Coordinates of C-alpha atoms and ligand atoms in Angstrom, one line a residue:
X1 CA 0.0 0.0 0.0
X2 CA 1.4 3.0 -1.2
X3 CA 1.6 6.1 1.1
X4 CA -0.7 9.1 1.3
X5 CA 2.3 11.8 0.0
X6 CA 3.2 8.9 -2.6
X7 CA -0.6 9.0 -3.6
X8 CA -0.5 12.6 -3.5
X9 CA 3.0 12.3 -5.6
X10 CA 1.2 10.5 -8.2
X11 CA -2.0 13.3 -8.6
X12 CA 0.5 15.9 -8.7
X13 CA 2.6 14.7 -11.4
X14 CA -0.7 14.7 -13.5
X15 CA -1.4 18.3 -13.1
X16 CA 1.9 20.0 -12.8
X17 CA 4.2 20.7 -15.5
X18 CA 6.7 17.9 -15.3
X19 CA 9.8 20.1 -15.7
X20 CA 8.4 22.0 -13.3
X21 CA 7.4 18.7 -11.1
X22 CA 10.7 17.1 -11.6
X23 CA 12.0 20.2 -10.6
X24 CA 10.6 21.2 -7.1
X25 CA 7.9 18.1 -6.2
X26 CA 9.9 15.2 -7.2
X27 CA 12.6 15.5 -3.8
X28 CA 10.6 16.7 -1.3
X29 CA 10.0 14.6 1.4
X30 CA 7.8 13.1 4.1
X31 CA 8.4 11.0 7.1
X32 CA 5.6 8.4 6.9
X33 CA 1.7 8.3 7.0
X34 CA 0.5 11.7 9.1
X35 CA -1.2 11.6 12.6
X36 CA -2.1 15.0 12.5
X37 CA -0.6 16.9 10.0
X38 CA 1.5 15.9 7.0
X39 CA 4.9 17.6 7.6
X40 CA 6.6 17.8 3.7
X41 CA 10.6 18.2 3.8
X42 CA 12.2 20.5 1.1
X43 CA 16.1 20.5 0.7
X44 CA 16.9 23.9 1.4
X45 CA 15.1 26.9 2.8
X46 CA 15.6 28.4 -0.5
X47 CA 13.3 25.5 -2.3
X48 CA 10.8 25.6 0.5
X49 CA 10.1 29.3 0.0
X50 CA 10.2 28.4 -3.6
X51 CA 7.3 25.5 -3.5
X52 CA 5.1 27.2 -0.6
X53 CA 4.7 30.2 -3.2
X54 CA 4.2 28.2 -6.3
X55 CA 2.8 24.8 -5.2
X56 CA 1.5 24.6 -1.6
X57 CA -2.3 25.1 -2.3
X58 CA -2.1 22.9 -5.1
X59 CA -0.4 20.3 -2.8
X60 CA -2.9 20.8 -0.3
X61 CA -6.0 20.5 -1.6
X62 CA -4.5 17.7 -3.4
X63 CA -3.5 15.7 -0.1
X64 CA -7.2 16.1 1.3
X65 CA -9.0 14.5 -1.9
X66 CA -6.6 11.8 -1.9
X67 CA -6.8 11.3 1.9
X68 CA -10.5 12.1 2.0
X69 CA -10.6 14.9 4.6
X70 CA -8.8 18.0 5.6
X71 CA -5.4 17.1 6.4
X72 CA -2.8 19.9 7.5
X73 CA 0.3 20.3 5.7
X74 CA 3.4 21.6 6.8
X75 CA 6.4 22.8 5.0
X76 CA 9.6 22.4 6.5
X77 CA 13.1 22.2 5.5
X78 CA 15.0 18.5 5.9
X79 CA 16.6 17.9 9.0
X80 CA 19.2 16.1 7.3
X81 CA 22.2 16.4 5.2
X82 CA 23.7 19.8 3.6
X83 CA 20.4 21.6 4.0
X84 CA 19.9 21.3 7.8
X85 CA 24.0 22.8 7.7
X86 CA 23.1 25.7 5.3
X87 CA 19.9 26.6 7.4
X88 CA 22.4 27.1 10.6
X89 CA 24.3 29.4 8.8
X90 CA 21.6 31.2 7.8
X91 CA 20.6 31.7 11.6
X92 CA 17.5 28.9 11.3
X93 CA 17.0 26.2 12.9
X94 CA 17.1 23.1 10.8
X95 CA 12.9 22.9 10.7
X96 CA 12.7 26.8 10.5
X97 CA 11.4 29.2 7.8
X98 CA 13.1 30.4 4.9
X99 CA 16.1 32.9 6.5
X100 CA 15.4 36.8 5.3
X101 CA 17.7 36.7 2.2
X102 CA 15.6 34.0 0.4
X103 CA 12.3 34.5 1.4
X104 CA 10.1 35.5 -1.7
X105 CA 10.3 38.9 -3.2
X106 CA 7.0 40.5 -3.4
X107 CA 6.7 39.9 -7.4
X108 CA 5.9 36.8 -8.8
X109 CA 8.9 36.2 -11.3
X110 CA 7.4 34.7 -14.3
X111 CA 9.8 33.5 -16.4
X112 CA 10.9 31.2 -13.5
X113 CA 8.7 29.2 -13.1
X114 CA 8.2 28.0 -16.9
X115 CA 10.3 25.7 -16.6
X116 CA 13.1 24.5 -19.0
X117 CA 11.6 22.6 -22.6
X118 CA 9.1 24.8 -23.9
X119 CA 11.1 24.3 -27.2
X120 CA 9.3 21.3 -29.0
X121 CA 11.7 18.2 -29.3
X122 CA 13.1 17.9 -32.8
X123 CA 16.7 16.5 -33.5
X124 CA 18.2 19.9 -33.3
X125 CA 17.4 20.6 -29.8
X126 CA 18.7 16.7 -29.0
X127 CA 21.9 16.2 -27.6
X128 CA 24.1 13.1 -28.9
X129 CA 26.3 11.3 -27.4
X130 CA 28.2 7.9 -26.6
X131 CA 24.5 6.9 -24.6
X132 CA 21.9 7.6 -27.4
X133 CA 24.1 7.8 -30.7
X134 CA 22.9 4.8 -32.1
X135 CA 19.1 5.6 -31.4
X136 CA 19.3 9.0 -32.5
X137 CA 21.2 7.9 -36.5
X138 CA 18.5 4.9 -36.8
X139 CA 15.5 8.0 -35.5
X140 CA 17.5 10.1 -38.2
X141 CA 17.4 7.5 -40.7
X142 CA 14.2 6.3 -40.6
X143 CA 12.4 10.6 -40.7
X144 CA 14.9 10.8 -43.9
X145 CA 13.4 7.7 -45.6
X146 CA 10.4 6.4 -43.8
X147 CA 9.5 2.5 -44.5
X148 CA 12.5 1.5 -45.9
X149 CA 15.2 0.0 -43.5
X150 CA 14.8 -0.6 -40.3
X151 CA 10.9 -1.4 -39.8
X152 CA 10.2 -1.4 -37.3
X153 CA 12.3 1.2 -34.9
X154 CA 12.1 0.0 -31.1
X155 CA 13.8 2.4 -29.2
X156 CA 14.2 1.5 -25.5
X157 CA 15.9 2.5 -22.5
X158 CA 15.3 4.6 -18.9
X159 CA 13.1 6.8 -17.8
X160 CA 13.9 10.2 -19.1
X161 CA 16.4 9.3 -21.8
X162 CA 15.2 10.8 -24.6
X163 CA 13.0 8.5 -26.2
X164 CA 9.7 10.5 -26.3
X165 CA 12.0 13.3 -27.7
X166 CA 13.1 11.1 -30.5
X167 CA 9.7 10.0 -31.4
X168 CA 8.3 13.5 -31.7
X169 CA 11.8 14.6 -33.5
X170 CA 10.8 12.1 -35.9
X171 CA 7.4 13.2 -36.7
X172 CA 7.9 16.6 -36.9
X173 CA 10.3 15.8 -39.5
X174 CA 8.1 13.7 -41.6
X175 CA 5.7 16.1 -40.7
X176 CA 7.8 18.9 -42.3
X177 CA 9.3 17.0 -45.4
X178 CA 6.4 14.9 -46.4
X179 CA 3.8 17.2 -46.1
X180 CA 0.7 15.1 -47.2
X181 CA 1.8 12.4 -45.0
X182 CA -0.1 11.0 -42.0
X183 CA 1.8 10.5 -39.5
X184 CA 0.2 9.5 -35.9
X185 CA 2.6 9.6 -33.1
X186 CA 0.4 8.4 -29.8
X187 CA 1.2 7.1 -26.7
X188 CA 0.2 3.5 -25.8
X189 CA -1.9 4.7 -22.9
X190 CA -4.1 6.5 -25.1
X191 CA -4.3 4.0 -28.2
X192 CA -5.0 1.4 -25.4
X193 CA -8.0 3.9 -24.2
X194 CA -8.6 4.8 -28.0
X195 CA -9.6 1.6 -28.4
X196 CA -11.4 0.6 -25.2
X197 CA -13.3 3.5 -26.0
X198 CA -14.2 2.7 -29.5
X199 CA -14.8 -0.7 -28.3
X200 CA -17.6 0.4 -25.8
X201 CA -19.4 2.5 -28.8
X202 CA -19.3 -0.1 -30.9
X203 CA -17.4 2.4 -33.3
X204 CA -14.1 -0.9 -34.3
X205 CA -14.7 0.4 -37.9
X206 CA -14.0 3.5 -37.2
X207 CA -10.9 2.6 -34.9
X208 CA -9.4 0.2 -38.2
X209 CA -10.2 3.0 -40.5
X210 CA -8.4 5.8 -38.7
X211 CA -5.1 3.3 -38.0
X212 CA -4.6 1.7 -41.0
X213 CA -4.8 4.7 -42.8
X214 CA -1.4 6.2 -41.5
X215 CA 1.7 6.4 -43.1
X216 CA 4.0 6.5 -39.9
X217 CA 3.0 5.2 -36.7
X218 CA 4.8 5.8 -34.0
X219 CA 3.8 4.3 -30.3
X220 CA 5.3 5.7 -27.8
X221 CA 5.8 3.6 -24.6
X222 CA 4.4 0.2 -25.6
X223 CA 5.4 -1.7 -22.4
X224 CA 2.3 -0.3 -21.7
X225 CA 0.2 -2.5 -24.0
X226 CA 1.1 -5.4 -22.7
X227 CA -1.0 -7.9 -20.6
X228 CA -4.0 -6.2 -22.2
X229 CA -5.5 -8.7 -24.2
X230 CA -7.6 -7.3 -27.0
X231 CA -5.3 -4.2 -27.2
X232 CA -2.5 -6.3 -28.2
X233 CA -4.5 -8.3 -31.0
X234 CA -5.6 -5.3 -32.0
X235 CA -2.5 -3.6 -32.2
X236 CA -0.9 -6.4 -33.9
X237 CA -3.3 -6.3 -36.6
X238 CA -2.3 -3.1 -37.5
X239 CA 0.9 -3.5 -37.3
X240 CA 0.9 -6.2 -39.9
X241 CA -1.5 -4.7 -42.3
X242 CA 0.8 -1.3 -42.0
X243 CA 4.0 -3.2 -42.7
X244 CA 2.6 -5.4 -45.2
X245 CA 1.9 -2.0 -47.3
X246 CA 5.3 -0.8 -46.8
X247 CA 4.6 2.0 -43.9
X248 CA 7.2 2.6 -41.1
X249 CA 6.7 1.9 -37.8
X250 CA 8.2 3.5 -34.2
X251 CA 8.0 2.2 -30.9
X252 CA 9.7 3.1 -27.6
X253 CA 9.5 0.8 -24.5
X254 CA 11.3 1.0 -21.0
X255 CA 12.8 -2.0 -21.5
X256 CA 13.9 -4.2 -24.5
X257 CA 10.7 -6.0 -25.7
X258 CA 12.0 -9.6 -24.2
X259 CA 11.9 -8.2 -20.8
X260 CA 8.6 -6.6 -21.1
X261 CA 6.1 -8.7 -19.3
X262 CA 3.1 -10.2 -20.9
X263 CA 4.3 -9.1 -24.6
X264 CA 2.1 -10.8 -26.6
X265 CA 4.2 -13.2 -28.6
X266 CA 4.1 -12.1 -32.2
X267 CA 4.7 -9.0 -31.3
X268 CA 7.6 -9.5 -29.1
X269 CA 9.0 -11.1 -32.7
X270 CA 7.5 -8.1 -34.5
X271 CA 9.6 -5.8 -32.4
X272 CA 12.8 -7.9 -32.7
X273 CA 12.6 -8.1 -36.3
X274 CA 13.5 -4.5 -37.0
X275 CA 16.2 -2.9 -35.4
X276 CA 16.4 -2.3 -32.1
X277 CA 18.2 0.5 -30.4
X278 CA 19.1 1.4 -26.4
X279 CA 19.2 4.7 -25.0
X280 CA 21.5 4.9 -21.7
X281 CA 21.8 7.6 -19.4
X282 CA 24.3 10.0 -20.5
X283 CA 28.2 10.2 -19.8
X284 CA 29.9 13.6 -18.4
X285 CA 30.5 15.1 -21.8
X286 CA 27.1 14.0 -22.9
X287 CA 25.8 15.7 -19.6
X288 CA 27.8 18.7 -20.6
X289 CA 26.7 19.1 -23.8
X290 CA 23.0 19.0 -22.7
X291 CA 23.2 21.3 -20.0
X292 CA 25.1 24.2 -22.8
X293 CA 22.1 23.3 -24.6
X294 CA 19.4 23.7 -22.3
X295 CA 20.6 26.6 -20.5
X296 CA 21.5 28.6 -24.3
X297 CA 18.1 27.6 -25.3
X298 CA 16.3 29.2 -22.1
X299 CA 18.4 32.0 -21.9
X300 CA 20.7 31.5 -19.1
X301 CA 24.2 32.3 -19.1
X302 CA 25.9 29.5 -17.7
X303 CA 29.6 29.8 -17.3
X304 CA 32.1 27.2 -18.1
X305 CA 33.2 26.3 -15.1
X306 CA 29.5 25.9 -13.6
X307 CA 28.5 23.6 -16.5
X308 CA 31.9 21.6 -15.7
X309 CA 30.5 21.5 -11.9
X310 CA 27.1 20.7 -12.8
X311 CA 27.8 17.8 -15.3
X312 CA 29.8 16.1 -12.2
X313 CA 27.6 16.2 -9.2
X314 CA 24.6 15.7 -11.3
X315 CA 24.8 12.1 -11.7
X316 CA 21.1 11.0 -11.8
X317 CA 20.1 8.7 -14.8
X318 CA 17.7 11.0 -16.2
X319 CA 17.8 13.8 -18.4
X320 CA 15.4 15.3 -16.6
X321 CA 17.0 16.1 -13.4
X322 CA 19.6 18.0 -15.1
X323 CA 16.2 20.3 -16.9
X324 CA 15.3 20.1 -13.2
X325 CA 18.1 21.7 -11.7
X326 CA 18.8 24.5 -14.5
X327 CA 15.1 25.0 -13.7
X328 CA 16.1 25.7 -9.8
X329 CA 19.4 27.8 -10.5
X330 CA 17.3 29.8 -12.8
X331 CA 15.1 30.6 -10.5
X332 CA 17.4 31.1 -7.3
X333 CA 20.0 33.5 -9.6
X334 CA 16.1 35.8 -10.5
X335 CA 14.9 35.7 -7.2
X336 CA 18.1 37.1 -5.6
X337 CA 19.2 39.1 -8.3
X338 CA 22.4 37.0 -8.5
X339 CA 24.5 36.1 -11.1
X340 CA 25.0 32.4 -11.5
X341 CA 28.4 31.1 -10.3
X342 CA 29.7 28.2 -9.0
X343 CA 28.8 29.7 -5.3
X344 CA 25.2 29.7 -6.3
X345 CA 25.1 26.7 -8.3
X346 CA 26.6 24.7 -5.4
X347 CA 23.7 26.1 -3.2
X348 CA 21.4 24.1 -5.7
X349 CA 22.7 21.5 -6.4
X350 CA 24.7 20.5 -3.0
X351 CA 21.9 19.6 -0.5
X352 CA 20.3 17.0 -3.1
X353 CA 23.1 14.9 -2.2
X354 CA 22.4 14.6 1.4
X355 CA 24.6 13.4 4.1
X356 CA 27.6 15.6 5.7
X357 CA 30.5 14.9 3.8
X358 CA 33.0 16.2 6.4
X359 CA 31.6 12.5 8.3
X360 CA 33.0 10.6 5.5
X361 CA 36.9 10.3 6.6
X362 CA 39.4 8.8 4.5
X363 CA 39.3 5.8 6.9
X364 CA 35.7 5.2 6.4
X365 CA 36.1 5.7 2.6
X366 CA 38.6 2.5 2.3
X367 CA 36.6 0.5 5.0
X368 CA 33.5 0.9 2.6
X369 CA 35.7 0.3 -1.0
X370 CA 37.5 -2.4 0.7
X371 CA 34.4 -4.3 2.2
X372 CA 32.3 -3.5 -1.1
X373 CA 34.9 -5.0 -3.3
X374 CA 36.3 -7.9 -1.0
X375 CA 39.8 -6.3 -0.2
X376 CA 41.6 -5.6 2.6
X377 CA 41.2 -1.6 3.7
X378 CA 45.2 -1.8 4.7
X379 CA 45.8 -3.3 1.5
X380 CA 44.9 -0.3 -0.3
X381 CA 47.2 1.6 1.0
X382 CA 50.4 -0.7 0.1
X383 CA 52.4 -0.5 -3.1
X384 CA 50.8 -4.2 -3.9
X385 CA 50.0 -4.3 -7.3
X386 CA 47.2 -7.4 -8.2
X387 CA 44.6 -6.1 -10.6
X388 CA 41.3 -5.8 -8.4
X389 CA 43.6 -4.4 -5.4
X390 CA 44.8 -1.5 -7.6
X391 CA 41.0 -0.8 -9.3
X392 CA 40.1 -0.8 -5.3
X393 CA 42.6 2.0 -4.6
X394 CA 41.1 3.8 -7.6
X395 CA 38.0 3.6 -6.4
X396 CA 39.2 4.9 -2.8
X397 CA 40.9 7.7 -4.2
X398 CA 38.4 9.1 -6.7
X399 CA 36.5 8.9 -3.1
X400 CA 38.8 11.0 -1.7
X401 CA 39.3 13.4 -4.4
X402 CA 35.4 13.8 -5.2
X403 CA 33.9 13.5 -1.8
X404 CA 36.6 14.5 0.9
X405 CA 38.2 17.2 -1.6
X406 CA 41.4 15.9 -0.5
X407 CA 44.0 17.6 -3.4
X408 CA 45.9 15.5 -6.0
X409 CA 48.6 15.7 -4.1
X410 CA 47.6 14.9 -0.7
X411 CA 45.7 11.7 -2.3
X412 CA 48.7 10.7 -3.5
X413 CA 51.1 10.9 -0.5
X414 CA 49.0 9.0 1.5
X415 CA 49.2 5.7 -1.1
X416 CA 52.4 6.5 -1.3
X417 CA 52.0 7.5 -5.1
X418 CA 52.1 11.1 -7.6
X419 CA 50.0 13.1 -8.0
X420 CA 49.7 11.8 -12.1
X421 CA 48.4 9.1 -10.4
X422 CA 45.5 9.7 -8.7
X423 CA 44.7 12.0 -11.5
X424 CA 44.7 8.9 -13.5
X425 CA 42.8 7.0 -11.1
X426 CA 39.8 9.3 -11.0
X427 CA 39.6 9.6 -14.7
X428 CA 39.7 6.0 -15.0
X429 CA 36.5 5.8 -12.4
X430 CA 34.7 8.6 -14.3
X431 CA 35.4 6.6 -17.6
X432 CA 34.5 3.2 -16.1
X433 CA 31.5 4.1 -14.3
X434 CA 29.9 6.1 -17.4
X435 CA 30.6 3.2 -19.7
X436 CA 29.9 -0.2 -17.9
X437 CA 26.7 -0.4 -15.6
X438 CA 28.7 -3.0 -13.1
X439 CA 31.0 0.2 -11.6
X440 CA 28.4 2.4 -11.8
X441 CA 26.2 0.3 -9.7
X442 CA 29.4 0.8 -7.2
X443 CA 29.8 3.9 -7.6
X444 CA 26.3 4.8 -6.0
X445 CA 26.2 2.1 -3.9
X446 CA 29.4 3.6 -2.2
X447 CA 28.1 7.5 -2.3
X448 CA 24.6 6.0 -1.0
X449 CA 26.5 4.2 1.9
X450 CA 28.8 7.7 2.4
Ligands
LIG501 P1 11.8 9.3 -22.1 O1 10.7 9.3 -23.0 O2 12.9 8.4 -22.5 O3 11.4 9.0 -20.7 P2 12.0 12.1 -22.7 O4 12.2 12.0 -24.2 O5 10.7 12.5 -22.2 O6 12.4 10.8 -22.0 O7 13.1 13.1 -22.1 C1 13.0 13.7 -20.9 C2 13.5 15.1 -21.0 O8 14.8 15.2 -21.3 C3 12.8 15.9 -22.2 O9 12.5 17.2 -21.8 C4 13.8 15.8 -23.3 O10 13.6 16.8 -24.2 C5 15.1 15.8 -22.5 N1 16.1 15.0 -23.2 C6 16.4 13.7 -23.1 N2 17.4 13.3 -23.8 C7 17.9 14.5 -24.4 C8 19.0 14.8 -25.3 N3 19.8 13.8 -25.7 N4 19.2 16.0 -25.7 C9 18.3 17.0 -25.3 N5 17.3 16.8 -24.4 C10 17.1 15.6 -24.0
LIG502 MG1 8.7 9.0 -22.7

């Protein structure tokens, strides 16, 4: 049974913006089912001010039709980790208002709160790299000559990786070059209602008509489809009648079809005749690159060194998080009249990562590496050399470097090594973990425990 706030999670994400939900809903917080009053955690006094002004009647009246009475809700900032520090120094207590120097100016600052996106997705506003190369030449491919190789396109991967955006990129192309053509790009969710619908009104003939009359389908989120009997027949249907005539077909799914649940059969072998294509979360440069982007394309001047900054800490697998957090520096750097730096973007970005990192001593750090990869702590700090010893120490002093902000050098006098080292070793972490899933399941697993 899921929660009231996670109830009241799920109502909100239908009704606010999701850049704007991803933004400043998605991380706030609760501490369990409500007695009395629901008391809602934001990470910093900053983002508390920011959601009581924009979001707390909406999240209110919200809680009460989910819960079914009136039940009181109370914005506070979390208790925990870097915001509960910043909030001392601000002269709060850790569950006190928003200090003075954030607390809302009397003018509601529009362009704010609009979020990040309003562009629509096309390829030039898409960002490729290492994780989504292969999925965006195949989308490219198929918009330049529809129906010809690669029928169908399945493009799957993780939440927020641009597969929605490639789908749309693609029709609006067509839509743009082939201008006669019909070209339906529709969510699962809503062909699957389409039809229901259509079934209920006894209107199939209609439903056929409409469907097999396209020249490009494209079905975005198909997982969804499955286990739904009829749907799927029906769906397959089409899909054979459109192929048979030579029309392209698009699909993106969460996961590769042979993992998707209840696929029907024939289409599972449907989707894996074509060409399949994974999008993955994005590397550092990849992160880089579509932070430039985002931020030129909403206006924000983003120095070099913040987007350098940014494209580190903000490891989440989504895209969206990073829309999320432009959205929040945006909005901190117009409601204080600052100019964004690395100060301010630090002040966004830092209490998402919870924890005090001044706890995490370089003792800890190899106890944790050493137990998590089944070495001896001591051992790390030896000139032995066996392979899974030395990637150990690598992890432990990209550790060091990234979370203590212990210097190059001082990394490397304690392992008894140069500095060229360490520098080494932390590049070959960054590489590692953005490239192969097993070290980057490591990697978080360690900062989780830190
Ligand atoms: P998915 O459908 O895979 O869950 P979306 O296509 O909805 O993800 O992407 C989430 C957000 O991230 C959208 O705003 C999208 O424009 C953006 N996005 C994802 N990948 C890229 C990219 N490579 N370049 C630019 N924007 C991207
Ligand atoms: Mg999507």
């Amino acid at each position: 049974m899921s929660t009231l706030w996670e109830r009241t999670l799920a109502e909100l994400q239908l009704v606010v913006p999701s850049q704007e939900f991803t933004a400043w809903i998605s991380c706030l917080r609760t501490a369990g089912d409500p007695d009395e009053t629901l008391t809602v955690e934001a990470p910093s006094a900053f983002h508390r001010s920011w959601v009581q002004r924009h979001f707390l009647e909406r999240i209110r009246t919200t809680v009460e039709s989910v819960a079914g009475r009136a039940v009181p809700v109370v914005l506070a900032v979390g208790t925990s980790g870097a915001a509960a520090v910043r909030n001392e120094s601000a002269g709060t207590t850790a569950n006190g208002c928003a200090p003075a120097s954030v607390s809302p100016p009397p003018i509601r600052i529009r362009t704010a709160t609009r979020g990040m996106g309003t562009h629509e997705p096309s390829f030039e506003s898409f960002v490729v790299g290492t994780c989504n190369q292969l999925a965006h030449a195949a989308a490219r491919a198929v918009a330049a000559a529809p129906g010809r190789q690669y029928n169908p396109l399945c493009i799957y991967g993780g939440v927020g990786l641009g597969k929605t955006h490639l789908i749309h990129a693609i029709a609006g192309e067509l839509r743009a070059r082939f201008r006669s053509a019909r070209v339906l790009a529709i969510g699962a969710e809503l062909f699957v209602n389409e039809m229901v619908s259509a079934v209920r009104r006894q209107q199939m003939e209609t439903f056929h008509h409409r469907f097999r009359r396209i020249d490009t389908l494209l079905v975005d989120d198909v997982q969804f489809i499955a286990g739904k009997e009829r749907t799927q027949e029906e769906f397959l249907h089409t899909f054979n009648l459109l192929c048979a005539a030579g029309k392209q077909i698009v699909v993106s799914s969460d996961k590769p079809p042979r993992e998707i649940a209840n696929l029907e059969a024939g289409l599972r072998s449907r989707f894996e005749g074509g060409l399949m294509t994974e999008v993955t979360p994005p590397d550092t440069a990849t992160r880089r690159g579509i932070l430039e982007r985002k931020a030129a394309d909403a206006g924000i001047v983003l120095p070099a060194d913040v987007v350098a900054f940014l494209a580190e800490r903000i490891r989440a697998t989504s895209v969206r998080e990073l829309e999320g957090t432009l959205t929040r520096i945006r909005a901190l750097a117009s409601l204080t009249g600052r100019t964004i730096d690395l100060a301010l973007a630090a002040e966004v970005v830092g209490p998402m990562r919870g924890g005090d990192q001044r706890h995490a001593t370089a003792e800890r750090i190899e106890r944790l590496v050493g137990a998590e990869l089944g070495v001896e702590a001591r051992a790390l700090r030896s000139p032995r050399r066996e392979a899974r010893l030395v990637f150990a120490r690598q992890v432990a002093m990209f550790f060091l470097r990234n979370v203590l902000g212990l210097s190059l050098a001082a990394i490397g006098e304690r392992y008894g090594r140069d500095h060229t080292t360490v520098l080494h070793a932390v590049r070959v972490v960054n590489k590692r973990r953005d490239r192969d899933p097993e070290v980057r399941r490591l990697v978080s697993a360690l900062e989780e425990k830190l």
